[in-house]
PDB file of C-alpha atoms in Angstrom:
ATOM      1  CA  UNK M 246      41.699  36.641  67.174  1.00  0.00           C
ATOM      2  CA  UNK M 247      40.987  37.676  70.769  1.00  0.00           C
ATOM      3  CA  UNK M 248      37.514  37.987  72.211  1.00  0.00           C
ATOM      4  CA  UNK M 249      36.270  41.312  73.535  1.00  0.00           C
ATOM      5  CA  UNK M 250      38.637  42.983  75.996  1.00  0.00           C
ATOM      6  CA  UNK M 251      36.497  46.049  76.538  1.00  0.00           C
ATOM      7  CA  UNK M 252      33.792  46.875  79.096  1.00  0.00           C
ATOM      8  CA  UNK M 253      30.134  46.249  78.211  1.00  0.00           C
ATOM      9  CA  UNK M 254      28.610  49.204  76.443  1.00  0.00           C
ATOM     10  CA  UNK M 255      31.868  50.467  74.921  1.00  0.00           C
ATOM     11  CA  UNK M 256      30.586  50.002  71.369  1.00  0.00           C
ATOM     12  CA  UNK M 257      27.494  52.004  72.342  1.00  0.00           C
ATOM     13  CA  UNK M 258      29.765  54.785  73.617  1.00  0.00           C
ATOM     14  CA  UNK M 259      31.629  54.813  70.296  1.00  0.00           C
ATOM     15  CA  UNK M 260      28.328  55.080  68.442  1.00  0.00           C
ATOM     16  CA  UNK M 261      27.154  57.922  70.665  1.00  0.00           C
ATOM     17  CA  UNK M 262      30.305  59.979  70.168  1.00  0.00           C
ATOM     18  CA  UNK M 263      30.656  59.371  66.408  1.00  0.00           C
ATOM     19  CA  UNK M 264      28.667  62.443  65.253  1.00  0.00           C
ATOM     20  CA  UNK M 265      30.635  64.738  67.597  1.00  0.00           C
ATOM     21  CA  UNK M 266      33.899  63.247  66.358  1.00  0.00           C
ATOM     22  CA  UNK M 267      32.848  63.801  62.750  1.00  0.00           C
ATOM     23  CA  UNK M 268      31.939  67.425  63.406  1.00  0.00           C
ATOM     24  CA  UNK M 269      35.224  68.098  65.250  1.00  0.00           C
ATOM     25  CA  UNK M 270      37.816  66.704  62.826  1.00  0.00           C
ATOM     26  CA  UNK M 271      39.953  69.312  61.062  1.00  0.00           C
ATOM     27  CA  UNK M 272      38.774  70.282  57.574  1.00  0.00           C
ATOM     28  CA  UNK M 273      42.112  72.014  57.003  1.00  0.00           C
ATOM     29  CA  UNK M 274      44.040  68.781  57.511  1.00  0.00           C
ATOM     30  CA  UNK M 275      41.548  66.907  55.346  1.00  0.00           C
ATOM     31  CA  UNK M 276      42.397  69.243  52.458  1.00  0.00           C
ATOM     32  CA  UNK M 277      46.107  68.629  53.088  1.00  0.00           C
ATOM     33  CA  UNK M 278      45.538  64.854  53.087  1.00  0.00           C
ATOM     34  CA  UNK M 279      43.846  65.024  49.692  1.00  0.00           C
ATOM     35  CA  UNK M 280      46.861  66.810  48.221  1.00  0.00           C
ATOM     36  CA  UNK M 281      49.215  64.083  49.441  1.00  0.00           C
ATOM     37  CA  UNK M 282      47.399  61.085  47.992  1.00  0.00           C
ATOM     38  CA  UNK M 283      48.075  59.428  44.615  1.00  0.00           C
ATOM     39  CA  UNK M 284      45.473  59.983  41.933  1.00  0.00           C
ATOM     40  CA  UNK M 285      46.508  57.197  39.585  1.00  0.00           C
ATOM     41  CA  UNK M 286      45.878  54.058  41.646  1.00  0.00           C
ATOM     42  CA  UNK M 287      43.479  52.558  44.185  1.00  0.00           C
ATOM     43  CA  UNK M 288      44.075  54.137  47.584  1.00  0.00           C
ATOM     44  CA  UNK M 289      45.231  51.974  50.519  1.00  0.00           C
ATOM     45  CA  UNK M 290      44.529  53.302  54.029  1.00  0.00           C
ATOM     46  CA  UNK M 291      45.558  51.605  57.279  1.00  0.00           C
ATOM     47  CA  UNK M 292      43.470  52.679  60.288  1.00  0.00           C
ATOM     48  CA  UNK M 293      45.045  51.956  63.682  1.00  0.00           C
ATOM     49  CA  UNK M 294      42.851  51.139  66.671  1.00  0.00           C
ATOM     50  CA  UNK M 295      39.859  51.343  64.369  1.00  0.00           C
ATOM     51  CA  UNK M 296      37.128  50.476  66.877  1.00  0.00           C
ATOM     52  CA  UNK M 297      33.864  50.137  64.960  1.00  0.00           C
ATOM     53  CA  UNK M 298      35.308  51.812  61.846  1.00  0.00           C
ATOM     54  CA  UNK M 299      34.187  55.398  62.415  1.00  0.00           C
ATOM     55  CA  UNK M 300      37.264  56.926  60.764  1.00  0.00           C
ATOM     56  CA  UNK M 301      36.616  54.963  57.580  1.00  0.00           C
ATOM     57  CA  UNK M 302      32.952  55.973  57.615  1.00  0.00           C
ATOM     58  CA  UNK M 303      33.963  59.621  57.946  1.00  0.00           C
ATOM     59  CA  UNK M 304      36.986  59.814  55.652  1.00  0.00           C
ATOM     60  CA  UNK M 305      36.285  57.351  52.826  1.00  0.00           C
ATOM     61  CA  UNK M 306      33.305  59.360  51.453  1.00  0.00           C
ATOM     62  CA  UNK M 307      35.512  62.471  51.458  1.00  0.00           C
ATOM     63  CA  UNK M 308      38.211  60.910  49.262  1.00  0.00           C
ATOM     64  CA  UNK M 309      37.834  60.046  45.572  1.00  0.00           C
ATOM     65  CA  UNK M 310      38.573  56.809  43.766  1.00  0.00           C
ATOM     66  CA  UNK M 311      38.512  53.142  44.750  1.00  0.00           C
ATOM     67  CA  UNK M 312      39.851  52.518  48.242  1.00  0.00           C
ATOM     68  CA  UNK M 313      41.018  49.619  50.371  1.00  0.00           C
ATOM     69  CA  UNK M 314      40.842  50.199  54.112  1.00  0.00           C
ATOM     70  CA  UNK M 315      42.755  47.907  56.464  1.00  0.00           C
ATOM     71  CA  UNK M 316      41.358  48.209  59.984  1.00  0.00           C
ATOM     72  CA  UNK M 317      43.720  47.261  62.824  1.00  0.00           C
ATOM     73  CA  UNK M 318      41.977  46.504  66.114  1.00  0.00           C
ATOM     74  CA  UNK M 319      42.646  43.910  68.788  1.00  0.00           C
ATOM     75  CA  UNK M 320      39.020  43.635  69.956  1.00  0.00           C
ATOM     76  CA  UNK M 321      37.134  41.023  67.940  1.00  0.00           C
ATOM     77  CA  UNK M 322      33.660  42.388  68.708  1.00  0.00           C
ATOM     78  CA  UNK M 323      34.562  45.875  67.496  1.00  0.00           C
ATOM     79  CA  UNK M 324      36.129  44.468  64.336  1.00  0.00           C
ATOM     80  CA  UNK M 325      32.945  42.526  63.604  1.00  0.00           C
ATOM     81  CA  UNK M 326      30.916  45.721  63.838  1.00  0.00           C
ATOM     82  CA  UNK M 327      33.396  47.540  61.596  1.00  0.00           C
ATOM     83  CA  UNK M 328      33.247  44.807  58.967  1.00  0.00           C
ATOM     84  CA  UNK M 329      29.437  44.934  58.891  1.00  0.00           C
ATOM     85  CA  UNK M 330      29.307  48.584  57.842  1.00  0.00           C
ATOM     86  CA  UNK M 331      29.522  49.815  54.273  1.00  0.00           C
ATOM     87  CA  UNK M 332      30.461  53.047  52.557  1.00  0.00           C
ATOM     88  CA  UNK M 333      31.520  54.434  49.174  1.00  0.00           C
ATOM     89  CA  UNK M 334      34.109  56.931  47.978  1.00  0.00           C
ATOM     90  CA  UNK M 335      33.280  60.559  47.203  1.00  0.00           C
ATOM     91  CA  UNK M 336      32.723  59.744  43.518  1.00  0.00           C
ATOM     92  CA  UNK M 337      30.851  56.524  44.206  1.00  0.00           C
ATOM     93  CA  UNK M 338      33.788  54.190  43.644  1.00  0.00           C
ATOM     94  CA  UNK M 339      33.858  51.088  45.849  1.00  0.00           C
ATOM     95  CA  UNK M 340      35.493  50.973  49.284  1.00  0.00           C
ATOM     96  CA  UNK M 341      36.770  47.580  50.423  1.00  0.00           C
ATOM     97  CA  UNK M 342      37.230  46.994  54.160  1.00  0.00           C
ATOM     98  CA  UNK M 343      39.637  44.393  55.520  1.00  0.00           C
ATOM     99  CA  UNK M 344      40.050  43.707  59.241  1.00  0.00           C
ATOM    100  CA  UNK M 345      43.146  42.610  61.135  1.00  0.00           C
ATOM    101  CA  UNK M 346      43.234  41.538  64.757  1.00  0.00           C
ATOM    102  CA  UNK M 347      46.324  43.550  65.632  1.00  0.00           C
ATOM    103  CA  UNK M 348      48.116  44.853  68.686  1.00  0.00           C
ATOM    104  CA  UNK M 349      48.943  48.208  67.161  1.00  0.00           C
ATOM    105  CA  UNK M 350      51.737  48.846  69.656  1.00  0.00           C
ATOM    106  CA  UNK M 351      53.656  46.004  68.005  1.00  0.00           C
ATOM    107  CA  UNK M 352      53.196  46.994  64.375  1.00  0.00           C
ATOM    108  CA  UNK M 353      56.331  47.288  62.263  1.00  0.00           C
ATOM    109  CA  UNK M 354      56.988  49.244  59.089  1.00  0.00           C
ATOM    110  CA  UNK M 355      56.443  46.071  57.050  1.00  0.00           C
ATOM    111  CA  UNK M 356      52.844  45.850  58.309  1.00  0.00           C
ATOM    112  CA  UNK M 357      52.106  49.251  56.737  1.00  0.00           C
ATOM    113  CA  UNK M 358      54.305  48.933  53.643  1.00  0.00           C
ATOM    114  CA  UNK M 359      51.460  49.271  51.124  1.00  0.00           C
ATOM    115  CA  UNK M 360      49.812  52.263  52.853  1.00  0.00           C
ATOM    116  CA  UNK M 361      49.231  55.522  51.012  1.00  0.00           C
ATOM    117  CA  UNK M 362      47.789  56.918  54.261  1.00  0.00           C
ATOM    118  CA  UNK M 363      47.786  55.848  57.919  1.00  0.00           C
ATOM    119  CA  UNK M 364      45.017  57.069  60.214  1.00  0.00           C
ATOM    120  CA  UNK M 365      43.870  56.791  63.815  1.00  0.00           C
ATOM    121  CA  UNK M 366      41.286  58.539  65.965  1.00  0.00           C
ATOM    122  CA  UNK M 367      41.061  59.103  69.746  1.00  0.00           C
ATOM    123  CA  UNK M 368      44.072  56.859  70.280  1.00  0.00           C
ATOM    124  CA  UNK M 369      47.319  58.589  71.217  1.00  0.00           C
ATOM    125  CA  UNK M 370      46.369  59.684  74.738  1.00  0.00           C
ATOM    126  CA  UNK M 371      45.860  56.033  75.721  1.00  0.00           C
ATOM    127  CA  UNK M 372      49.439  55.079  74.794  1.00  0.00           C
ATOM    128  CA  UNK M 373      52.829  55.262  76.482  1.00  0.00           C
ATOM    129  CA  UNK M 374      55.825  57.187  75.162  1.00  0.00           C
ATOM    130  CA  UNK M 375      57.485  53.940  74.106  1.00  0.00           C
ATOM    131  CA  UNK M 376      54.372  52.784  72.248  1.00  0.00           C
ATOM    132  CA  UNK M 377      54.144  56.112  70.432  1.00  0.00           C
ATOM    133  CA  UNK M 378      57.795  55.781  69.402  1.00  0.00           C
ATOM    134  CA  UNK M 379      57.148  52.348  67.893  1.00  0.00           C
ATOM    135  CA  UNK M 380      53.994  53.469  66.078  1.00  0.00           C
ATOM    136  CA  UNK M 381      55.709  56.577  64.707  1.00  0.00           C
ATOM    137  CA  UNK M 382      58.644  54.450  63.520  1.00  0.00           C
ATOM    138  CA  UNK M 383      56.184  52.183  61.666  1.00  0.00           C
ATOM    139  CA  UNK M 384      54.278  55.145  60.144  1.00  0.00           C
ATOM    140  CA  UNK M 385      57.252  57.275  59.106  1.00  0.00           C
ATOM    141  CA  UNK M 386      57.381  57.444  55.303  1.00  0.00           C
ATOM    142  CA  UNK M 387      53.585  57.536  54.938  1.00  0.00           C
ATOM    143  CA  UNK M 388      51.234  60.494  55.364  1.00  0.00           C
ATOM    144  CA  UNK M 389      49.730  59.949  58.816  1.00  0.00           C
ATOM    145  CA  UNK M 390      46.559  61.533  60.174  1.00  0.00           C
ATOM    146  CA  UNK M 391      45.975  61.172  63.922  1.00  0.00           C
ATOM    147  CA  UNK M 392      42.670  62.765  64.952  1.00  0.00           C
ATOM    148  CA  UNK M 393      40.979  63.731  68.214  1.00  0.00           C
ATOM    149  CA  UNK M 394      43.719  63.418  70.812  1.00  0.00           C
ATOM    150  CA  UNK M 395      42.579  64.789  74.171  1.00  0.00           C
ATOM    151  CA  UNK M 396      44.419  67.918  75.338  1.00  0.00           C
ATOM    152  CA  UNK M 397      43.112  67.994  78.906  1.00  0.00           C
ATOM    153  CA  UNK M 398      41.229  71.287  78.622  1.00  0.00           C
ATOM    154  CA  UNK M 399      37.472  71.607  79.146  1.00  0.00           C
ATOM    155  CA  UNK M 400      35.366  74.772  79.151  1.00  0.00           C
ATOM    156  CA  UNK M 401      31.887  74.708  80.661  1.00  0.00           C
ATOM    157  CA  UNK M 402      29.160  77.299  80.208  1.00  0.00           C
ATOM    158  CA  UNK M 403      27.943  78.151  82.787  1.00  0.00           C
ATOM    159  CA  UNK M 404      31.157  77.809  84.784  1.00  0.00           C
ATOM    160  CA  UNK M 405      31.286  76.168  88.225  1.00  0.00           C
ATOM    161  CA  UNK M 406      33.889  76.718  90.978  1.00  0.00           C
ATOM    162  CA  UNK M 407      34.710  72.979  90.940  1.00  0.00           C
ATOM    163  CA  UNK M 408      35.408  72.728  87.191  1.00  0.00           C
ATOM    164  CA  UNK M 409      39.174  73.254  87.462  1.00  0.00           C
ATOM    165  CA  UNK M 410      39.583  70.788  90.325  1.00  0.00           C
ATOM    166  CA  UNK M 411      37.820  67.986  88.500  1.00  0.00           C
ATOM    167  CA  UNK M 412      39.719  68.793  85.300  1.00  0.00           C
ATOM    168  CA  UNK M 413      43.069  68.507  87.106  1.00  0.00           C
ATOM    169  CA  UNK M 414      42.054  65.219  88.732  1.00  0.00           C
ATOM    170  CA  UNK M 415      40.885  63.785  85.408  1.00  0.00           C
ATOM    171  CA  UNK M 416      44.138  64.781  83.701  1.00  0.00           C
ATOM    172  CA  UNK M 417      46.141  63.128  86.471  1.00  0.00           C
ATOM    173  CA  UNK M 418      44.072  59.986  85.907  1.00  0.00           C
ATOM    174  CA  UNK M 419      44.843  60.127  82.187  1.00  0.00           C
ATOM    175  CA  UNK M 420      48.563  60.246  83.046  1.00  0.00           C
ATOM    176  CA  UNK M 421      48.346  57.328  85.479  1.00  0.00           C
ATOM    177  CA  UNK M 422      50.472  54.208  85.412  1.00  0.00           C
ATOM    178  CA  UNK M 423      48.225  51.218  84.650  1.00  0.00           C
ATOM    179  CA  UNK M 424      49.532  47.642  84.519  1.00  0.00           C
ATOM    180  CA  UNK M 425      53.058  49.029  84.351  1.00  0.00           C
ATOM    181  CA  UNK M 426      52.212  51.407  81.481  1.00  0.00           C
ATOM    182  CA  UNK M 427      52.735  55.141  82.077  1.00  0.00           C
ATOM    183  CA  UNK M 428      49.991  56.648  79.926  1.00  0.00           C
ATOM    184  CA  UNK M 429      50.568  59.921  78.096  1.00  0.00           C
ATOM    185  CA  UNK M 430      47.100  61.411  78.438  1.00  0.00           C
ATOM    186  CA  UNK M 431      47.162  65.133  77.564  1.00  0.00           C
ATOM    187  CA  UNK M 432      50.898  64.980  76.780  1.00  0.00           C
ATOM    188  CA  UNK M 433      50.367  62.673  73.807  1.00  0.00           C
ATOM    189  CA  UNK M 434      50.269  65.286  71.045  1.00  0.00           C
ATOM    190  CA  UNK M 435      53.573  66.891  72.085  1.00  0.00           C
ATOM    191  CA  UNK M 436      55.261  63.492  72.441  1.00  0.00           C
ATOM    192  CA  UNK M 437      54.004  62.324  69.034  1.00  0.00           C
ATOM    193  CA  UNK M 438      55.011  65.528  67.246  1.00  0.00           C
ATOM    194  CA  UNK M 439      58.497  65.292  68.763  1.00  0.00           C
ATOM    195  CA  UNK M 440      58.832  61.638  67.698  1.00  0.00           C
ATOM    196  CA  UNK M 441      57.997  62.470  64.076  1.00  0.00           C
ATOM    197  CA  UNK M 442      60.253  65.508  63.992  1.00  0.00           C
ATOM    198  CA  UNK M 443      63.220  63.531  65.323  1.00  0.00           C
ATOM    199  CA  UNK M 444      62.824  61.457  62.165  1.00  0.00           C
ATOM    200  CA  UNK M 445      62.734  64.545  59.971  1.00  0.00           C
ATOM    201  CA  UNK M 446      58.991  64.293  59.333  1.00  0.00           C
ATOM    202  CA  UNK M 447      57.097  67.621  59.295  1.00  0.00           C
ATOM    203  CA  UNK M 448      53.900  67.790  61.336  1.00  0.00           C
ATOM    204  CA  UNK M 449      50.875  70.090  61.254  1.00  0.00           C
ATOM    205  CA  UNK M 450      48.640  70.345  64.336  1.00  0.00           C
ATOM    206  CA  UNK M 451      45.112  71.731  64.302  1.00  0.00           C
ATOM    207  CA  UNK M 452      42.433  72.200  66.945  1.00  0.00           C
ATOM    208  CA  UNK M 453      39.480  69.781  66.774  1.00  0.00           C
ATOM    209  CA  UNK M 454      37.229  70.430  69.783  1.00  0.00           C
ATOM    210  CA  UNK M 455      33.956  68.812  70.627  1.00  0.00           C
ATOM    211  CA  UNK M 456      31.326  71.548  70.951  1.00  0.00           C
ATOM    212  CA  UNK M 457      28.460  70.080  72.917  1.00  0.00           C
ATOM    213  CA  UNK M 458      25.161  71.874  73.393  1.00  0.00           C
ATOM    214  CA  UNK M 459      21.474  71.001  73.780  1.00  0.00           C
ATOM    215  CA  UNK M 460      21.482  68.791  70.656  1.00  0.00           C
ATOM    216  CA  UNK M 461      24.210  66.624  72.192  1.00  0.00           C
ATOM    217  CA  UNK M 462      22.710  66.353  75.702  1.00  0.00           C
ATOM    218  CA  UNK M 463      22.892  62.542  75.764  1.00  0.00           C
ATOM    219  CA  UNK M 464      26.577  62.562  74.806  1.00  0.00           C
ATOM    220  CA  UNK M 465      27.306  65.339  77.300  1.00  0.00           C
ATOM    221  CA  UNK M 466      25.692  63.357  80.117  1.00  0.00           C
ATOM    222  CA  UNK M 467      27.495  60.121  79.255  1.00  0.00           C
ATOM    223  CA  UNK M 468      30.847  61.887  78.896  1.00  0.00           C
ATOM    224  CA  UNK M 469      30.371  63.873  82.109  1.00  0.00           C
ATOM    225  CA  UNK M 470      29.675  60.784  84.227  1.00  0.00           C
ATOM    226  CA  UNK M 471      32.804  59.046  82.903  1.00  0.00           C
ATOM    227  CA  UNK M 472      34.884  62.211  83.345  1.00  0.00           C
ATOM    228  CA  UNK M 473      33.826  62.546  86.976  1.00  0.00           C
ATOM    229  CA  UNK M 474      34.257  58.836  87.730  1.00  0.00           C
ATOM    230  CA  UNK M 475      37.851  58.988  86.485  1.00  0.00           C
ATOM    231  CA  UNK M 476      38.538  62.160  88.488  1.00  0.00           C
ATOM    232  CA  UNK M 477      37.207  60.609  91.702  1.00  0.00           C
ATOM    233  CA  UNK M 478      39.106  57.381  91.062  1.00  0.00           C
ATOM    234  CA  UNK M 479      42.281  59.462  90.928  1.00  0.00           C
ATOM    235  CA  UNK M 480      41.370  61.649  93.908  1.00  0.00           C
ATOM    236  CA  UNK M 481      38.895  59.815  96.176  1.00  0.00           C
ATOM    237  CA  UNK M 482      38.676  62.831  98.486  1.00  0.00           C
ATOM    238  CA  UNK M 483      36.590  64.526  95.770  1.00  0.00           C
ATOM    239  CA  UNK M 484      33.783  61.983  96.191  1.00  0.00           C
ATOM    240  CA  UNK M 485      32.080  64.157  98.782  1.00  0.00           C
ATOM    241  CA  UNK M 486      31.495  67.040  96.352  1.00  0.00           C
ATOM    242  CA  UNK M 487      31.236  65.004  93.142  1.00  0.00           C
ATOM    243  CA  UNK M 488      27.647  63.892  93.748  1.00  0.00           C
ATOM    244  CA  UNK M 489      26.237  67.394  93.971  1.00  0.00           C
ATOM    245  CA  UNK M 490      28.336  68.590  91.050  1.00  0.00           C
ATOM    246  CA  UNK M 491      27.133  65.664  88.936  1.00  0.00           C
ATOM    247  CA  UNK M 492      23.488  66.359  89.753  1.00  0.00           C
ATOM    248  CA  UNK M 493      23.822  70.059  88.909  1.00  0.00           C
ATOM    249  CA  UNK M 494      25.579  69.431  85.623  1.00  0.00           C
ATOM    250  CA  UNK M 495      23.242  66.640  84.507  1.00  0.00           C
ATOM    251  CA  UNK M 496      20.233  68.821  85.277  1.00  0.00           C
ATOM    252  CA  UNK M 497      21.750  71.652  83.225  1.00  0.00           C
ATOM    253  CA  UNK M 498      22.382  69.258  80.326  1.00  0.00           C
ATOM    254  CA  UNK M 499      18.846  67.864  80.468  1.00  0.00           C
ATOM    255  CA  UNK M 500      17.409  71.399  80.460  1.00  0.00           C
ATOM    256  CA  UNK M 501      19.554  72.470  77.490  1.00  0.00           C
ATOM    257  CA  UNK M 502      21.482  75.013  79.582  1.00  0.00           C
ATOM    258  CA  UNK M 503      24.903  73.343  79.583  1.00  0.00           C
ATOM    259  CA  UNK M 504      27.500  73.812  76.877  1.00  0.00           C
ATOM    260  CA  UNK M 505      30.867  72.079  76.882  1.00  0.00           C
ATOM    261  CA  UNK M 506      33.938  72.634  74.721  1.00  0.00           C
ATOM    262  CA  UNK M 507      36.246  69.639  75.054  1.00  0.00           C
ATOM    263  CA  UNK M 508      39.567  70.396  73.421  1.00  0.00           C
ATOM    264  CA  UNK M 509      41.305  67.898  71.109  1.00  0.00           C
ATOM    265  CA  UNK M 510      43.999  68.171  68.479  1.00  0.00           C
ATOM    266  CA  UNK M 511      44.422  66.562  65.051  1.00  0.00           C
ATOM    267  CA  UNK M 512      47.874  66.126  63.566  1.00  0.00           C
ATOM    268  CA  UNK M 513      49.082  65.327  60.063  1.00  0.00           C
ATOM    269  CA  UNK M 514      52.614  64.030  59.660  1.00  0.00           C
ATOM    270  CA  UNK M 515      54.418  63.750  56.336  1.00  0.00           C
TER     271      UNK M 515
END
C-alpha cells in the first residue's frame, strides 16, 4: 500500500466538512437507494475514494441489516483512519469494514462484482472524462450513488462585487490540466450522467448544497481560504484584490454575518 499522497491537514479538512456533507446529501435519493437493495441477504457496499470513511458513517446507520463495506482509497493514512471507526446498521446489525488500497481510476467490473451498491462522495469533479468512463463501466449493473459533486455555483449573503470574478477563476482552476489530466470540475455531473445513459442506465440527479451560516463559521473560513487560493493560482492578477476580499469575508464569517450556499449535486444511477 502507498504512503500518504495528500497534503498535511487533509484529514482534518475531511473531518471539518463531514457534518456539512451529512446535512447536504439528498434524502430523496436515500429513499430510492433503500428500495433498490436486497432484503434477504447481507448488504455489500463498495465506496470509491472513501477518504476517512465518512460515507459509510453516514449511510450505514440509515440502512437495515448486516452490511459489509469495502472502502477503496489509495492513501494509506486515510484508510487507517477509516478502519479505526465503527458504526452499526439502522436496526443495530453489525457493519464490517474492509479497506483496499486501490487506484479507483483503474477498477474493473470484476473488482465490484459482489456489490449491491456502489457509492462515492466529493469525487467526480476531481476526475477526467476518461476516468469517469472507466468508473462508470465498472459500476454499470449496480445501483450507484455519487454524492456531493461540485457544480461551480456559490451564493454569498451579503453579496460582494468580486464574488462572480473569484467564482469564475475557481471554476477555471477546477477545469485545469494537471500532470496531463484534464479535470472535469463543474462539468463532472453532466459527463457522468451521459456516460451512464450511453449504457442504458437511468440516472436521477438531485441538488445537495452546503448551507453554511454562523454555526459553520470554521468550515466557511477554511473553505473560503482554499477557494480564493485556487482562484488566485489560476488568475494571479487577482492577487491584488484577493487580500482585502479575504479579510472582509473572514470578518463577516467570524461575526456570524456571512452565509454561503455552495451548490453540489447527488446522482443515483441504476
